[in-house]
mmCIF file of C-alpha atoms in Angstrom:
data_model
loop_
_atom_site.group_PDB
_atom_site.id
_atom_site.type_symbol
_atom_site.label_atom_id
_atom_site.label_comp_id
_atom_site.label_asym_id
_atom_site.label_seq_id
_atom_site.Cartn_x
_atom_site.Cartn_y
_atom_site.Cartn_z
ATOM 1 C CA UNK A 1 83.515 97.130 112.546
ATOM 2 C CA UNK A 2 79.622 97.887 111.044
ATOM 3 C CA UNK A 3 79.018 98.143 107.295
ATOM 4 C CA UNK A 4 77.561 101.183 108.057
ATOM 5 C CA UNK A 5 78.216 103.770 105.898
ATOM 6 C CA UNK A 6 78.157 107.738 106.927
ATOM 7 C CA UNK A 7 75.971 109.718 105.464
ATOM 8 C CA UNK A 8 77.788 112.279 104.888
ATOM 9 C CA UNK A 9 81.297 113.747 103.550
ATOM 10 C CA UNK A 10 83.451 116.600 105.240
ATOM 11 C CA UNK A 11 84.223 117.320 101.680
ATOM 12 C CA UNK A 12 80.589 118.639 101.018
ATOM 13 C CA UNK A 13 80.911 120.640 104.153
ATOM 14 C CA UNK A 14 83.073 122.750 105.896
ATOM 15 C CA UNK A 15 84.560 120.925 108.483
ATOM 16 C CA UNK A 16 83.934 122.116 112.175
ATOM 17 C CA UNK A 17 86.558 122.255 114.926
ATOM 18 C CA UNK A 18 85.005 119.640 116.896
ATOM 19 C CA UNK A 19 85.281 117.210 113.853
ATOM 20 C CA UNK A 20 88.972 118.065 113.293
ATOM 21 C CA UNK A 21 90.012 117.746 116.527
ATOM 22 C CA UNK A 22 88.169 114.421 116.752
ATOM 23 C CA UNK A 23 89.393 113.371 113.304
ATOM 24 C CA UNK A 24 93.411 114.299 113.691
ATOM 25 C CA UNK A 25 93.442 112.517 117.243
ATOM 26 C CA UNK A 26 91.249 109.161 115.609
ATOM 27 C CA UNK A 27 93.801 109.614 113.113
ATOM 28 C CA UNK A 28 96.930 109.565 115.287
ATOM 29 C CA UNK A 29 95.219 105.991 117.137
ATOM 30 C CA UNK A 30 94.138 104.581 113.924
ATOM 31 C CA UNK A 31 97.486 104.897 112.514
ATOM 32 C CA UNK A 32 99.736 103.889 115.320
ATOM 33 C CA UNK A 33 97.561 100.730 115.122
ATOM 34 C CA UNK A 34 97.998 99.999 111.399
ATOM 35 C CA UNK A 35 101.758 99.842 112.170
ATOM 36 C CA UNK A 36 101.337 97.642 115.251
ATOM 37 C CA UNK A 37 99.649 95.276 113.001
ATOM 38 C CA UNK A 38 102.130 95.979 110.609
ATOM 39 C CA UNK A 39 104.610 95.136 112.423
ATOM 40 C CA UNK A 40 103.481 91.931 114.621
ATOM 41 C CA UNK A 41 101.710 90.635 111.051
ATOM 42 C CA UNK A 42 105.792 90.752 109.948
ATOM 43 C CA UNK A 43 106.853 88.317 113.499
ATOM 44 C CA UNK A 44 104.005 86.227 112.819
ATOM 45 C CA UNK A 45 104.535 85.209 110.067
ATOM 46 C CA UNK A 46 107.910 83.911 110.712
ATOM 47 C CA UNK A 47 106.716 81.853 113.662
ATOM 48 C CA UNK A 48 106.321 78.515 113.997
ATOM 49 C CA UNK A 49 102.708 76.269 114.415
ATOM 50 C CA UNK A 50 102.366 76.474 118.104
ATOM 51 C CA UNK A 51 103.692 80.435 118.607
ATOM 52 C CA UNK A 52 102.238 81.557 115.195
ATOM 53 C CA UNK A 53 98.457 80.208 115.818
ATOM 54 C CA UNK A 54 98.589 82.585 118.960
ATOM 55 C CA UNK A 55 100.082 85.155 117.174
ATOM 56 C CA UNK A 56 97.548 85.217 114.665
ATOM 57 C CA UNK A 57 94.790 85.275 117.980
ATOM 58 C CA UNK A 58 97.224 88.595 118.744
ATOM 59 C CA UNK A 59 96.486 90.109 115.365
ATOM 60 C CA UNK A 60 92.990 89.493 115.340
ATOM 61 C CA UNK A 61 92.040 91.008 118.314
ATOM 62 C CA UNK A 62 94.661 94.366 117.115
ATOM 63 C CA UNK A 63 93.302 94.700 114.165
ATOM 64 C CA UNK A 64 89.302 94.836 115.117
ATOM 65 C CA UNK A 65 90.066 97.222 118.041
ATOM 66 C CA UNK A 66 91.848 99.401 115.467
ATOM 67 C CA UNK A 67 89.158 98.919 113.034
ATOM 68 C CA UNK A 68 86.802 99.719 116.255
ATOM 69 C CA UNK A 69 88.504 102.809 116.337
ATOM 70 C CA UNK A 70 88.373 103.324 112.642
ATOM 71 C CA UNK A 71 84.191 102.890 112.537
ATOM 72 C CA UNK A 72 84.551 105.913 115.645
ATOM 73 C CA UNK A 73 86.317 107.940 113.572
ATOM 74 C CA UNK A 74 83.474 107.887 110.815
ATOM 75 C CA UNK A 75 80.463 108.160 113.301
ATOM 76 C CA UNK A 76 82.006 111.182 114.964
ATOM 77 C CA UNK A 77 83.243 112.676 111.786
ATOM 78 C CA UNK A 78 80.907 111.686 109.753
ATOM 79 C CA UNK A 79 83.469 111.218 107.025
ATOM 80 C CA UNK A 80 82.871 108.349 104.622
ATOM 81 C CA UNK A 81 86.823 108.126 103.954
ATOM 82 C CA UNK A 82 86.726 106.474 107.443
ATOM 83 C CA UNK A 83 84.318 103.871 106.172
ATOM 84 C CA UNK A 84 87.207 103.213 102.995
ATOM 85 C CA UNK A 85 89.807 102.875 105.821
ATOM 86 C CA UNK A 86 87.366 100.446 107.392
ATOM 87 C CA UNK A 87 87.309 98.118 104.796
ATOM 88 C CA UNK A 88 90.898 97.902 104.377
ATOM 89 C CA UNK A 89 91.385 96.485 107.456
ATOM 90 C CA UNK A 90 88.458 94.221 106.993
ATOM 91 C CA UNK A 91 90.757 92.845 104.173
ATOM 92 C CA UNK A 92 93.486 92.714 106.434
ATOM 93 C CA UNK A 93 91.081 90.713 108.927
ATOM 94 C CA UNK A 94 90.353 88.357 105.737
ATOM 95 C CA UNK A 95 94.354 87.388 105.224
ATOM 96 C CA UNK A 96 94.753 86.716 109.157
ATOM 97 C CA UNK A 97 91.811 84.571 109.599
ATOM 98 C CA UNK A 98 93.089 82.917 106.009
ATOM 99 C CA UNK A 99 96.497 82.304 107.844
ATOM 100 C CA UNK A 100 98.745 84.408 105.490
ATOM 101 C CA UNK A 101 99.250 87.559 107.958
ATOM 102 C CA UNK A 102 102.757 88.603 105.749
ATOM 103 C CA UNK A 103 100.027 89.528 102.408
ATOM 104 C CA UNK A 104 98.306 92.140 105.279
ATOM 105 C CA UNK A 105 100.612 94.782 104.428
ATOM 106 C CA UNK A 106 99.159 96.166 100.981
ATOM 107 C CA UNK A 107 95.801 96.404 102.522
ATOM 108 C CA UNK A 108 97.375 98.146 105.823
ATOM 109 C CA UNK A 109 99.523 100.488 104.177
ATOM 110 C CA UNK A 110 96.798 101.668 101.974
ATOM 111 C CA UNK A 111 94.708 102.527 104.794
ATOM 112 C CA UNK A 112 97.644 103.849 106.390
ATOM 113 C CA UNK A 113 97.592 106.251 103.545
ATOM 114 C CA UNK A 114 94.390 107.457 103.580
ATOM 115 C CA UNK A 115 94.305 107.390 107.867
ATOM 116 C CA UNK A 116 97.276 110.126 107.178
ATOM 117 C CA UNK A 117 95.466 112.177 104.640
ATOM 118 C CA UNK A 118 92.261 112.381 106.570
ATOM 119 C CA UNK A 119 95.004 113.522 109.558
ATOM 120 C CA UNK A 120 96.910 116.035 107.476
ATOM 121 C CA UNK A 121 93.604 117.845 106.155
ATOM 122 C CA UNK A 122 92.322 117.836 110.114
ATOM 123 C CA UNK A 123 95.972 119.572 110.985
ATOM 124 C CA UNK A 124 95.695 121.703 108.348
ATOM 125 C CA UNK A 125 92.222 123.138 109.178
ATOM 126 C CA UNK A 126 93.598 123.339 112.523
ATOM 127 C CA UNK A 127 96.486 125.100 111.546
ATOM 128 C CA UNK A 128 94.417 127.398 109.291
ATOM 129 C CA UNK A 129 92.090 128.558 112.810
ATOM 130 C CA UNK A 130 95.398 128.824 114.610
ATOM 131 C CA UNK A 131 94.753 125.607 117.345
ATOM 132 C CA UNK A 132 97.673 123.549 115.757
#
């Protein structure tokens, strides 16, 4: 994940085909990952030493591919919302690496949120252009 921050937002700007197909799918990866992490940051926590200490190697490596995924989404879209998301699951990256993966969830399900509003306005200017 870069601290690079787009440019640009699709709310100054009509947003092209191209950039809602490539936002709704970034946003269907982007939020099946949050819940991974979600969900393994739940198991980990309830491990013990040996198990937990590679299940927090697990979460790591989840949560920067999905926040890989995340800094895509804003380079193709060109969408600073993206760049938001990003930095919630930076936080989330903070809380593993501090060995607490069970406080991950209110910084994942707030860039769950916005993941699923940047995907909703993508559908719906799909739907509008008749594609969805």
């Amino acid at each position: 994940m870069t601290d690079n921050e787009p440019q640009e937002n699709n709310d100054e700007r009509r947003i092209s085909i191209k950039q809602a197909v490539s936002a709704y799918a970034q946003s269907e990866k982007v939020k099946s990952g949050l819940i991974w992490i979600c969900q393994v940051s739940d198991q980990v926590a309830a491990m013990d030493a040996p198990g937990r200490r590679q299940g927090l190697n697990l979460l790591k490596t989840l949560a920067h591919m999905v926040a890989d995924e995340s800094d895509l989404a804003g380079r193709i879209t060109g969408d600073r919302c993206w760049y938001e998301i990003g930095k919630k699951i930076n936080m989330a990256l903070v809380m593993i690496n501090s060995g607490v993966p069970q406080e991950t969830a209110f910084h994942l399900t707030q860039a769950l949120t916005r993941v699923t509003r940047l995907g909703g306005r993508a559908a719906s200017v799909l739907k509008e252009r008749g594609l969805l």
